Amino acid sequence: MSIWEYANPTKFMGWTAPVMRAAFWLAGLCLAVGLIWGFFFTPDDFRQGSTVKIIYLHVPAALMAINAWIMMLAASLIWVVRRHHVSALAARAAAPVGLVMTLIALFTGGIWGQPMWGTYWAWDPRLTSFLILFLFYLGYIALWEAIEDPDTAADLTSVLCMVGSVFAILSRYAVNFWNQGLHQGASLSLDKEENVADVFWIPLLVCIAGFVLLFIALVLMRTRTEIRARRMRALQARAQRA
């Protein structure tokens, strides 16, 4: 059996229902445990005080804002290569979720930055590239809404997604490219010496798992809604022709 059979709209609606429900429950559990653990049972940082605890919202949201766009890029490439409608609908479904994640990251970053930098905003390379990514999300959603033909919209948004991927990459690696930026280095890294202390790191991983599961659940839910909407439009078109 080919893996593409699971992306058939009918089969997709079948297997995603239990996966979506499980992802919602697990996301709620992870977020409840991670946020309560992080905000109430971890110590203040010796340098940043209690403000460091914004990490449990800021880092997972920023991570998912970038990875949501990468997921959209993968789905867009599948559409361009295979013309698979579910992939295009999945990319469309992920965009508002990624937009909210980006907004959360920008907002919490400002709250975290004010006591650290003395300002809510600075034209730091990572912050600037993140703001541009936010604008790309807005443009992507607007382009889908502006074009009536869904295949044409999928083609043009796929191109926009490829261009915007440059800023998704810059958002992730800007600190490495421009060392003079105000933004700190990565909180999580394959290099153990660059990770935050274990007392913060473990609940942070739980929060990240919660955000990942929430993203999966929301994208599945929205993709299922897009499939239903596409079916409704097809039925309405048939009724008009009849």
PDB file of N, CA and C in Angstrom, residues 144-238:
ATOM      1  N   TRP A 144      -4.650  33.472  -0.452  1.00  0.00           N
ATOM      2  CA  TRP A 144      -5.634  32.392  -0.565  1.00  0.00           C
ATOM      3  C   TRP A 144      -7.049  32.963  -0.669  1.00  0.00           C
ATOM      4  N   GLU A 145      -7.324  33.993   0.129  1.00  0.00           N
ATOM      5  CA  GLU A 145      -8.668  34.556   0.156  1.00  0.00           C
ATOM      6  C   GLU A 145      -8.970  35.396  -1.079  1.00  0.00           C
ATOM      7  N   ALA A 146      -7.931  35.947  -1.710  1.00  0.00           N
ATOM      8  CA  ALA A 146      -8.141  36.881  -2.813  1.00  0.00           C
ATOM      9  C   ALA A 146      -8.400  36.192  -4.141  1.00  0.00           C
ATOM     10  N   ILE A 147      -7.984  34.933  -4.281  1.00  0.00           N
ATOM     11  CA  ILE A 147      -8.087  34.232  -5.566  1.00  0.00           C
ATOM     12  C   ILE A 147      -9.216  33.212  -5.489  1.00  0.00           C
ATOM     13  N   GLU A 148     -10.123  33.300  -6.422  1.00  0.00           N
ATOM     14  CA  GLU A 148     -11.315  32.444  -6.379  1.00  0.00           C
ATOM     15  C   GLU A 148     -11.010  31.008  -6.773  1.00  0.00           C
ATOM     16  N   ASP A 149     -10.219  30.821  -7.837  1.00  0.00           N
ATOM     17  CA  ASP A 149      -9.904  29.468  -8.282  1.00  0.00           C
ATOM     18  C   ASP A 149      -8.927  28.806  -7.308  1.00  0.00           C
ATOM     19  N   PRO A 150      -9.292  27.683  -6.679  1.00  0.00           N
ATOM     20  CA  PRO A 150      -8.434  27.091  -5.642  1.00  0.00           C
ATOM     21  C   PRO A 150      -7.097  26.574  -6.168  1.00  0.00           C
ATOM     22  N   ASP A 151      -7.061  26.048  -7.399  1.00  0.00           N
ATOM     23  CA  ASP A 151      -5.803  25.542  -7.940  1.00  0.00           C
ATOM     24  C   ASP A 151      -4.828  26.678  -8.232  1.00  0.00           C
ATOM     25  N   THR A 152      -5.343  27.779  -8.773  1.00  0.00           N
ATOM     26  CA  THR A 152      -4.497  28.953  -9.012  1.00  0.00           C
ATOM     27  C   THR A 152      -3.988  29.515  -7.694  1.00  0.00           C
ATOM     28  N   ALA A 153      -4.871  29.565  -6.694  1.00  0.00           N
ATOM     29  CA  ALA A 153      -4.462  30.050  -5.379  1.00  0.00           C
ATOM     30  C   ALA A 153      -3.375  29.156  -4.780  1.00  0.00           C
ATOM     31  N   ALA A 154      -3.521  27.853  -4.942  1.00  0.00           N
ATOM     32  CA  ALA A 154      -2.521  26.921  -4.422  1.00  0.00           C
ATOM     33  C   ALA A 154      -1.179  27.109  -5.121  1.00  0.00           C
ATOM     34  N   ASP A 155      -1.218  27.358  -6.431  1.00  0.00           N
ATOM     35  CA  ASP A 155       0.029  27.581  -7.178  1.00  0.00           C
ATOM     36  C   ASP A 155       0.748  28.834  -6.685  1.00  0.00           C
ATOM     37  N   LEU A 156       0.028  29.935  -6.573  1.00  0.00           N
ATOM     38  CA  LEU A 156       0.656  31.206  -6.207  1.00  0.00           C
ATOM     39  C   LEU A 156       1.107  31.212  -4.745  1.00  0.00           C
ATOM     40  N   THR A 157       0.305  30.622  -3.868  1.00  0.00           N
ATOM     41  CA  THR A 157       0.713  30.577  -2.463  1.00  0.00           C
ATOM     42  C   THR A 157       1.911  29.648  -2.263  1.00  0.00           C
ATOM     43  N   SER A 158       2.041  28.649  -3.116  1.00  0.00           N
ATOM     44  CA  SER A 158       3.214  27.767  -3.038  1.00  0.00           C
ATOM     45  C   SER A 158       4.485  28.546  -3.353  1.00  0.00           C
ATOM     46  N   VAL A 159       4.417  29.399  -4.368  1.00  0.00           N
ATOM     47  CA  VAL A 159       5.565  30.241  -4.709  1.00  0.00           C
ATOM     48  C   VAL A 159       5.882  31.186  -3.557  1.00  0.00           C
ATOM     49  N   LEU A 160       4.845  31.808  -2.984  1.00  0.00           N
ATOM     50  CA  LEU A 160       5.045  32.713  -1.852  1.00  0.00           C
ATOM     51  C   LEU A 160       5.660  31.974  -0.671  1.00  0.00           C
ATOM     52  N   CYS A 161       5.230  30.736  -0.461  1.00  0.00           N
ATOM     53  CA  CYS A 161       5.752  29.939   0.642  1.00  0.00           C
ATOM     54  C   CYS A 161       7.240  29.663   0.456  1.00  0.00           C
ATOM     55  N   MET A 162       7.642  29.383  -0.760  1.00  0.00           N
ATOM     56  CA  MET A 162       9.062  29.130  -1.040  1.00  0.00           C
ATOM     57  C   MET A 162       9.906  30.370  -0.764  1.00  0.00           C
ATOM     58  N   VAL A 163       9.402  31.532  -1.157  1.00  0.00           N
ATOM     59  CA  VAL A 163      10.133  32.780  -0.903  1.00  0.00           C
ATOM     60  C   VAL A 163      10.202  33.063   0.600  1.00  0.00           C
ATOM     61  N   GLY A 164       9.082  32.887   1.288  1.00  0.00           N
ATOM     62  CA  GLY A 164       9.041  33.152   2.725  1.00  0.00           C
ATOM     63  C   GLY A 164       9.895  32.218   3.545  1.00  0.00           C
ATOM     64  N   SER A 165      10.240  31.070   2.985  1.00  0.00           N
ATOM     65  CA  SER A 165      11.075  30.112   3.715  1.00  0.00           C
ATOM     66  C   SER A 165      12.450  30.682   4.029  1.00  0.00           C
ATOM     67  N   VAL A 166      12.902  31.632   3.223  1.00  0.00           N
ATOM     68  CA  VAL A 166      14.181  32.287   3.503  1.00  0.00           C
ATOM     69  C   VAL A 166      14.132  32.957   4.874  1.00  0.00           C
ATOM     70  N   PHE A 167      13.023  33.615   5.173  1.00  0.00           N
ATOM     71  CA  PHE A 167      12.910  34.324   6.446  1.00  0.00           C
ATOM     72  C   PHE A 167      12.634  33.360   7.595  1.00  0.00           C
ATOM     73  N   ALA A 168      12.016  32.220   7.303  1.00  0.00           N
ATOM     74  CA  ALA A 168      11.865  31.199   8.342  1.00  0.00           C
ATOM     75  C   ALA A 168      13.233  30.688   8.781  1.00  0.00           C
ATOM     76  N   ILE A 169      14.119  30.480   7.802  1.00  0.00           N
ATOM     77  CA  ILE A 169      15.481  30.026   8.115  1.00  0.00           C
ATOM     78  C   ILE A 169      16.254  31.114   8.846  1.00  0.00           C
ATOM     79  N   LEU A 170      16.103  32.363   8.389  1.00  0.00           N
ATOM     80  CA  LEU A 170      16.790  33.476   9.051  1.00  0.00           C
ATOM     81  C   LEU A 170      16.308  33.635  10.496  1.00  0.00           C
ATOM     82  N   SER A 171      15.007  33.420  10.717  1.00  0.00           N
ATOM     83  CA  SER A 171      14.472  33.537  12.068  1.00  0.00           C
ATOM     84  C   SER A 171      15.115  32.525  13.007  1.00  0.00           C
ATOM     85  N   ARG A 172      15.430  31.353  12.458  1.00  0.00           N
ATOM     86  CA  ARG A 172      16.028  30.301  13.276  1.00  0.00           C
ATOM     87  C   ARG A 172      17.515  30.527  13.503  1.00  0.00           C
ATOM     88  N   TYR A 173      18.228  31.005  12.483  1.00  0.00           N
ATOM     89  CA  TYR A 173      19.693  31.047  12.562  1.00  0.00           C
ATOM     90  C   TYR A 173      20.279  32.457  12.554  1.00  0.00           C
ATOM     91  N   ALA A 174      19.430  33.481  12.740  1.00  0.00           N
ATOM     92  CA  ALA A 174      19.927  34.858  12.687  1.00  0.00           C
ATOM     93  C   ALA A 174      21.005  35.120  13.726  1.00  0.00           C
ATOM     94  N   VAL A 175      20.866  34.513  14.910  1.00  0.00           N
ATOM     95  CA  VAL A 175      21.864  34.715  15.964  1.00  0.00           C
ATOM     96  C   VAL A 175      23.225  34.196  15.528  1.00  0.00           C
ATOM     97  N   ASN A 176      23.228  33.115  14.756  1.00  0.00           N
ATOM     98  CA  ASN A 176      24.491  32.561  14.267  1.00  0.00           C
ATOM     99  C   ASN A 176      25.081  33.397  13.137  1.00  0.00           C
ATOM    100  N   PHE A 177      24.193  33.991  12.301  1.00  0.00           N
ATOM    101  CA  PHE A 177      24.670  34.766  11.161  1.00  0.00           C
ATOM    102  C   PHE A 177      25.211  36.125  11.589  1.00  0.00           C
ATOM    103  N   TRP A 178      24.490  36.765  12.562  1.00  0.00           N
ATOM    104  CA  TRP A 178      24.889  38.099  13.007  1.00  0.00           C
ATOM    105  C   TRP A 178      25.123  38.071  14.518  1.00  0.00           C
ATOM    106  N   ASN A 179      26.361  37.985  14.920  1.00  0.00           N
ATOM    107  CA  ASN A 179      26.697  37.851  16.331  1.00  0.00           C
ATOM    108  C   ASN A 179      26.431  39.116  17.131  1.00  0.00           C
ATOM    109  N   GLN A 180      26.265  40.263  16.441  1.00  0.00           N
ATOM    110  CA  GLN A 180      26.091  41.505  17.164  1.00  0.00           C
ATOM    111  C   GLN A 180      24.650  41.730  17.614  1.00  0.00           C
ATOM    112  N   GLY A 181      23.732  40.812  17.310  1.00  0.00           N
ATOM    113  CA  GLY A 181      22.338  40.986  17.702  1.00  0.00           C
ATOM    114  C   GLY A 181      22.145  40.904  19.202  1.00  0.00           C
ATOM    115  N   LEU A 182      21.052  41.514  19.677  1.00  0.00           N
ATOM    116  CA  LEU A 182      20.745  41.500  21.104  1.00  0.00           C
ATOM    117  C   LEU A 182      20.190  40.159  21.550  1.00  0.00           C
ATOM    118  N   HIS A 183      19.530  39.461  20.666  1.00  0.00           N
ATOM    119  CA  HIS A 183      18.847  38.213  21.022  1.00  0.00           C
ATOM    120  C   HIS A 183      19.862  37.173  21.476  1.00  0.00           C
ATOM    121  N   GLN A 184      19.500  36.453  22.537  1.00  0.00           N
ATOM    122  CA  GLN A 184      20.375  35.417  23.057  1.00  0.00           C
ATOM    123  C   GLN A 184      20.452  34.236  22.098  1.00  0.00           C
ATOM    124  N   GLY A 185      21.404  33.342  22.336  1.00  0.00           N
ATOM    125  CA  GLY A 185      21.544  32.143  21.524  1.00  0.00           C
ATOM    126  C   GLY A 185      20.417  31.171  21.786  1.00  0.00           C
ATOM    127  N   ALA A 186      20.491  30.033  21.134  1.00  0.00           N
ATOM    128  CA  ALA A 186      19.434  29.025  21.245  1.00  0.00           C
ATOM    129  C   ALA A 186      19.324  28.501  22.670  1.00  0.00           C
ATOM    130  N   SER A 187      18.061  28.352  23.134  1.00  0.00           N
ATOM    131  CA  SER A 187      17.842  27.767  24.459  1.00  0.00           C
ATOM    132  C   SER A 187      18.003  26.265  24.443  1.00  0.00           C
ATOM    133  N   LEU A 188      17.773  25.659  23.283  1.00  0.00           N
ATOM    134  CA  LEU A 188      17.930  24.219  23.109  1.00  0.00           C
ATOM    135  C   LEU A 188      18.883  23.969  21.954  1.00  0.00           C
ATOM    136  N   SER A 189      19.779  23.030  22.138  1.00  0.00           N
ATOM    137  CA  SER A 189      20.769  22.739  21.111  1.00  0.00           C
ATOM    138  C   SER A 189      21.223  21.303  21.240  1.00  0.00           C
ATOM    139  N   LEU A 190      21.710  20.753  20.136  1.00  0.00           N
ATOM    140  CA  LEU A 190      22.312  19.423  20.196  1.00  0.00           C
ATOM    141  C   LEU A 190      23.583  19.436  21.024  1.00  0.00           C
ATOM    142  N   ASP A 191      24.193  20.611  21.146  1.00  0.00           N
ATOM    143  CA  ASP A 191      25.360  20.778  22.007  1.00  0.00           C
ATOM    144  C   ASP A 191      24.870  21.006  23.429  1.00  0.00           C
ATOM    145  N   LYS A 192      25.082  20.034  24.312  1.00  0.00           N
ATOM    146  CA  LYS A 192      24.509  20.088  25.655  1.00  0.00           C
ATOM    147  C   LYS A 192      24.957  21.325  26.419  1.00  0.00           C
ATOM    148  N   GLU A 193      26.167  21.837  26.124  1.00  0.00           N
ATOM    149  CA  GLU A 193      26.681  22.985  26.858  1.00  0.00           C
ATOM    150  C   GLU A 193      25.887  24.253  26.564  1.00  0.00           C
ATOM    151  N   GLU A 194      25.149  24.289  25.450  1.00  0.00           N
ATOM    152  CA  GLU A 194      24.395  25.484  25.097  1.00  0.00           C
ATOM    153  C   GLU A 194      22.961  25.446  25.626  1.00  0.00           C
ATOM    154  N   ASN A 195      22.525  24.341  26.186  1.00  0.00           N
ATOM    155  CA  ASN A 195      21.171  24.251  26.708  1.00  0.00           C
ATOM    156  C   ASN A 195      21.035  24.993  28.026  1.00  0.00           C
ATOM    157  N   VAL A 196      19.789  25.381  28.343  1.00  0.00           N
ATOM    158  CA  VAL A 196      19.520  25.955  29.646  1.00  0.00           C
ATOM    159  C   VAL A 196      19.686  24.873  30.709  1.00  0.00           C
ATOM    160  N   ALA A 197      19.736  25.291  31.968  1.00  0.00           N
ATOM    161  CA  ALA A 197      19.903  24.342  33.065  1.00  0.00           C
ATOM    162  C   ALA A 197      18.749  23.341  33.092  1.00  0.00           C
ATOM    163  N   ASP A 198      19.035  22.144  33.585  1.00  0.00           N
ATOM    164  CA  ASP A 198      18.031  21.075  33.595  1.00  0.00           C
ATOM    165  C   ASP A 198      16.752  21.468  34.326  1.00  0.00           C
ATOM    166  N   VAL A 199      16.873  22.301  35.354  1.00  0.00           N
ATOM    167  CA  VAL A 199      15.698  22.685  36.129  1.00  0.00           C
ATOM    168  C   VAL A 199      14.702  23.455  35.263  1.00  0.00           C
ATOM    169  N   PHE A 200      15.185  24.144  34.243  1.00  0.00           N
ATOM    170  CA  PHE A 200      14.314  24.827  33.284  1.00  0.00           C
ATOM    171  C   PHE A 200      14.091  23.986  32.025  1.00  0.00           C
ATOM    172  N   TRP A 201      15.087  23.195  31.679  1.00  0.00           N
ATOM    173  CA  TRP A 201      15.091  22.480  30.400  1.00  0.00           C
ATOM    174  C   TRP A 201      14.007  21.418  30.321  1.00  0.00           C
ATOM    175  N   ILE A 202      13.830  20.633  31.393  1.00  0.00           N
ATOM    176  CA  ILE A 202      12.867  19.522  31.357  1.00  0.00           C
ATOM    177  C   ILE A 202      11.436  20.021  31.212  1.00  0.00           C
ATOM    178  N   PRO A 203      10.953  20.969  32.053  1.00  0.00           N
ATOM    179  CA  PRO A 203       9.592  21.470  31.824  1.00  0.00           C
ATOM    180  C   PRO A 203       9.444  22.191  30.484  1.00  0.00           C
ATOM    181  N   LEU A 204      10.547  22.786  29.986  1.00  0.00           N
ATOM    182  CA  LEU A 204      10.491  23.422  28.668  1.00  0.00           C
ATOM    183  C   LEU A 204      10.224  22.383  27.586  1.00  0.00           C
ATOM    184  N   LEU A 205      10.869  21.230  27.674  1.00  0.00           N
ATOM    185  CA  LEU A 205      10.622  20.158  26.702  1.00  0.00           C
ATOM    186  C   LEU A 205       9.171  19.690  26.751  1.00  0.00           C
ATOM    187  N   VAL A 206       8.593  19.635  27.956  1.00  0.00           N
ATOM    188  CA  VAL A 206       7.193  19.233  28.093  1.00  0.00           C
ATOM    189  C   VAL A 206       6.286  20.263  27.410  1.00  0.00           C
ATOM    190  N   CYS A 207       6.605  21.547  27.589  1.00  0.00           N
ATOM    191  CA  CYS A 207       5.814  22.601  26.944  1.00  0.00           C
ATOM    192  C   CYS A 207       5.954  22.541  25.430  1.00  0.00           C
ATOM    193  N   ILE A 208       7.162  22.290  24.951  1.00  0.00           N
ATOM    194  CA  ILE A 208       7.367  22.173  23.507  1.00  0.00           C
ATOM    195  C   ILE A 208       6.547  21.013  22.943  1.00  0.00           C
ATOM    196  N   ALA A 209       6.556  19.877  23.653  1.00  0.00           N
ATOM    197  CA  ALA A 209       5.754  18.736  23.221  1.00  0.00           C
ATOM    198  C   ALA A 209       4.277  19.115  23.152  1.00  0.00           C
ATOM    199  N   GLY A 210       3.813  19.900  24.133  1.00  0.00           N
ATOM    200  CA  GLY A 210       2.426  20.350  24.131  1.00  0.00           C
ATOM    201  C   GLY A 210       2.107  21.227  22.936  1.00  0.00           C
ATOM    202  N   PHE A 211       3.004  22.144  22.601  1.00  0.00           N
ATOM    203  CA  PHE A 211       2.793  23.022  21.448  1.00  0.00           C
ATOM    204  C   PHE A 211       2.804  22.224  20.142  1.00  0.00           C
ATOM    205  N   VAL A 212       3.719  21.265  20.040  1.00  0.00           N
ATOM    206  CA  VAL A 212       3.784  20.437  18.827  1.00  0.00           C
ATOM    207  C   VAL A 212       2.477  19.659  18.653  1.00  0.00           C
ATOM    208  N   LEU A 213       2.012  19.027  19.728  1.00  0.00           N
ATOM    209  CA  LEU A 213       0.773  18.255  19.652  1.00  0.00           C
ATOM    210  C   LEU A 213      -0.424  19.156  19.367  1.00  0.00           C
ATOM    211  N   LEU A 214      -0.440  20.350  19.957  1.00  0.00           N
ATOM    212  CA  LEU A 214      -1.527  21.290  19.691  1.00  0.00           C
ATOM    213  C   LEU A 214      -1.517  21.716  18.221  1.00  0.00           C
ATOM    214  N   PHE A 215      -0.338  21.963  17.686  1.00  0.00           N
ATOM    215  CA  PHE A 215      -0.224  22.329  16.273  1.00  0.00           C
ATOM    216  C   PHE A 215      -0.759  21.207  15.380  1.00  0.00           C
ATOM    217  N   ILE A 216      -0.356  19.972  15.672  1.00  0.00           N
ATOM    218  CA  ILE A 216      -0.825  18.834  14.877  1.00  0.00           C
ATOM    219  C   ILE A 216      -2.356  18.735  14.932  1.00  0.00           C
ATOM    220  N   ALA A 217      -2.913  18.853  16.139  1.00  0.00           N
ATOM    221  CA  ALA A 217      -4.357  18.728  16.299  1.00  0.00           C
ATOM    222  C   ALA A 217      -5.096  19.836  15.550  1.00  0.00           C
ATOM    223  N   LEU A 218      -4.614  21.075  15.666  1.00  0.00           N
ATOM    224  CA  LEU A 218      -5.285  22.196  15.008  1.00  0.00           C
ATOM    225  C   LEU A 218      -5.181  22.100  13.488  1.00  0.00           C
ATOM    226  N   VAL A 219      -4.024  21.680  12.986  1.00  0.00           N
ATOM    227  CA  VAL A 219      -3.862  21.561  11.534  1.00  0.00           C
ATOM    228  C   VAL A 219      -4.758  20.447  10.993  1.00  0.00           C
ATOM    229  N   LEU A 220      -4.830  19.327  11.695  1.00  0.00           N
ATOM    230  CA  LEU A 220      -5.723  18.249  11.266  1.00  0.00           C
ATOM    231  C   LEU A 220      -7.177  18.719  11.276  1.00  0.00           C
ATOM    232  N   MET A 221      -7.563  19.417  12.328  1.00  0.00           N
ATOM    233  CA  MET A 221      -8.939  19.906  12.432  1.00  0.00           C
ATOM    234  C   MET A 221      -9.254  20.873  11.291  1.00  0.00           C
ATOM    235  N   ARG A 222      -8.334  21.802  11.034  1.00  0.00           N
ATOM    236  CA  ARG A 222      -8.568  22.794   9.989  1.00  0.00           C
ATOM    237  C   ARG A 222      -8.517  22.161   8.590  1.00  0.00           C
ATOM    238  N   THR A 223      -7.639  21.177   8.393  1.00  0.00           N
ATOM    239  CA  THR A 223      -7.579  20.492   7.102  1.00  0.00           C
ATOM    240  C   THR A 223      -8.877  19.747   6.839  1.00  0.00           C
ATOM    241  N   ARG A 224      -9.405  19.092   7.858  1.00  0.00           N
ATOM    242  CA  ARG A 224     -10.688  18.396   7.718  1.00  0.00           C
ATOM    243  C   ARG A 224     -11.796  19.391   7.359  1.00  0.00           C
ATOM    244  N   THR A 225     -11.752  20.578   7.974  1.00  0.00           N
ATOM    245  CA  THR A 225     -12.733  21.613   7.658  1.00  0.00           C
ATOM    246  C   THR A 225     -12.588  22.083   6.211  1.00  0.00           C
ATOM    247  N   GLU A 226     -11.345  22.239   5.742  1.00  0.00           N
ATOM    248  CA  GLU A 226     -11.104  22.655   4.360  1.00  0.00           C
ATOM    249  C   GLU A 226     -11.619  21.596   3.371  1.00  0.00           C
ATOM    250  N   ILE A 227     -11.441  20.325   3.702  1.00  0.00           N
ATOM    251  CA  ILE A 227     -11.935  19.256   2.824  1.00  0.00           C
ATOM    252  C   ILE A 227     -13.459  19.299   2.749  1.00  0.00           C
ATOM    253  N   ARG A 228     -14.101  19.482   3.890  1.00  0.00           N
ATOM    254  CA  ARG A 228     -15.562  19.576   3.897  1.00  0.00           C
ATOM    255  C   ARG A 228     -16.037  20.786   3.084  1.00  0.00           C
ATOM    256  N   ALA A 229     -15.343  21.914   3.238  1.00  0.00           N
ATOM    257  CA  ALA A 229     -15.726  23.120   2.493  1.00  0.00           C
ATOM    258  C   ALA A 229     -15.554  22.902   0.995  1.00  0.00           C
ATOM    259  N   ARG A 230     -14.496  22.200   0.607  1.00  0.00           N
ATOM    260  CA  ARG A 230     -14.273  21.915  -0.817  1.00  0.00           C
ATOM    261  C   ARG A 230     -15.382  21.012  -1.357  1.00  0.00           C
ATOM    262  N   ARG A 231     -15.795  20.021  -0.566  1.00  0.00           N
ATOM    263  CA  ARG A 231     -16.888  19.146  -0.989  1.00  0.00           C
ATOM    264  C   ARG A 231     -18.190  19.927  -1.143  1.00  0.00           C
ATOM    265  N   MET A 232     -18.437  20.854  -0.208  1.00  0.00           N
ATOM    266  CA  MET A 232     -19.650  21.665  -0.282  1.00  0.00           C
ATOM    267  C   MET A 232     -19.661  22.520  -1.541  1.00  0.00           C
ATOM    268  N   ARG A 233     -18.513  23.119  -1.868  1.00  0.00           N
ATOM    269  CA  ARG A 233     -18.443  23.942  -3.086  1.00  0.00           C
ATOM    270  C   ARG A 233     -18.675  23.087  -4.332  1.00  0.00           C
ATOM    271  N   ALA A 234     -18.136  21.855  -4.320  1.00  0.00           N
ATOM    272  CA  ALA A 234     -18.337  20.959  -5.472  1.00  0.00           C
ATOM    273  C   ALA A 234     -19.812  20.592  -5.614  1.00  0.00           C
ATOM    274  N   LEU A 235     -20.482  20.298  -4.492  1.00  0.00           N
ATOM    275  CA  LEU A 235     -21.905  19.972  -4.537  1.00  0.00           C
ATOM    276  C   LEU A 235     -22.747  21.152  -4.997  1.00  0.00           C
ATOM    277  N   GLN A 236     -22.393  22.351  -4.549  1.00  0.00           N
ATOM    278  CA  GLN A 236     -23.121  23.540  -4.971  1.00  0.00           C
ATOM    279  C   GLN A 236     -22.941  23.796  -6.460  1.00  0.00           C
ATOM    280  N   ALA A 237     -21.721  23.559  -6.954  1.00  0.00           N
ATOM    281  CA  ALA A 237     -21.454  23.743  -8.391  1.00  0.00           C
ATOM    282  C   ALA A 237     -22.265  22.752  -9.222  1.00  0.00           C
ATOM    283  N   ARG A 238     -22.366  21.503  -8.757  1.00  0.00           N
ATOM    284  CA  ARG A 238     -23.152  20.489  -9.476  1.00  0.00           C
ATOM    285  C   ARG A 238     -24.635  20.874  -9.474  1.00  0.00           C
TER     286      ARG A 238
END
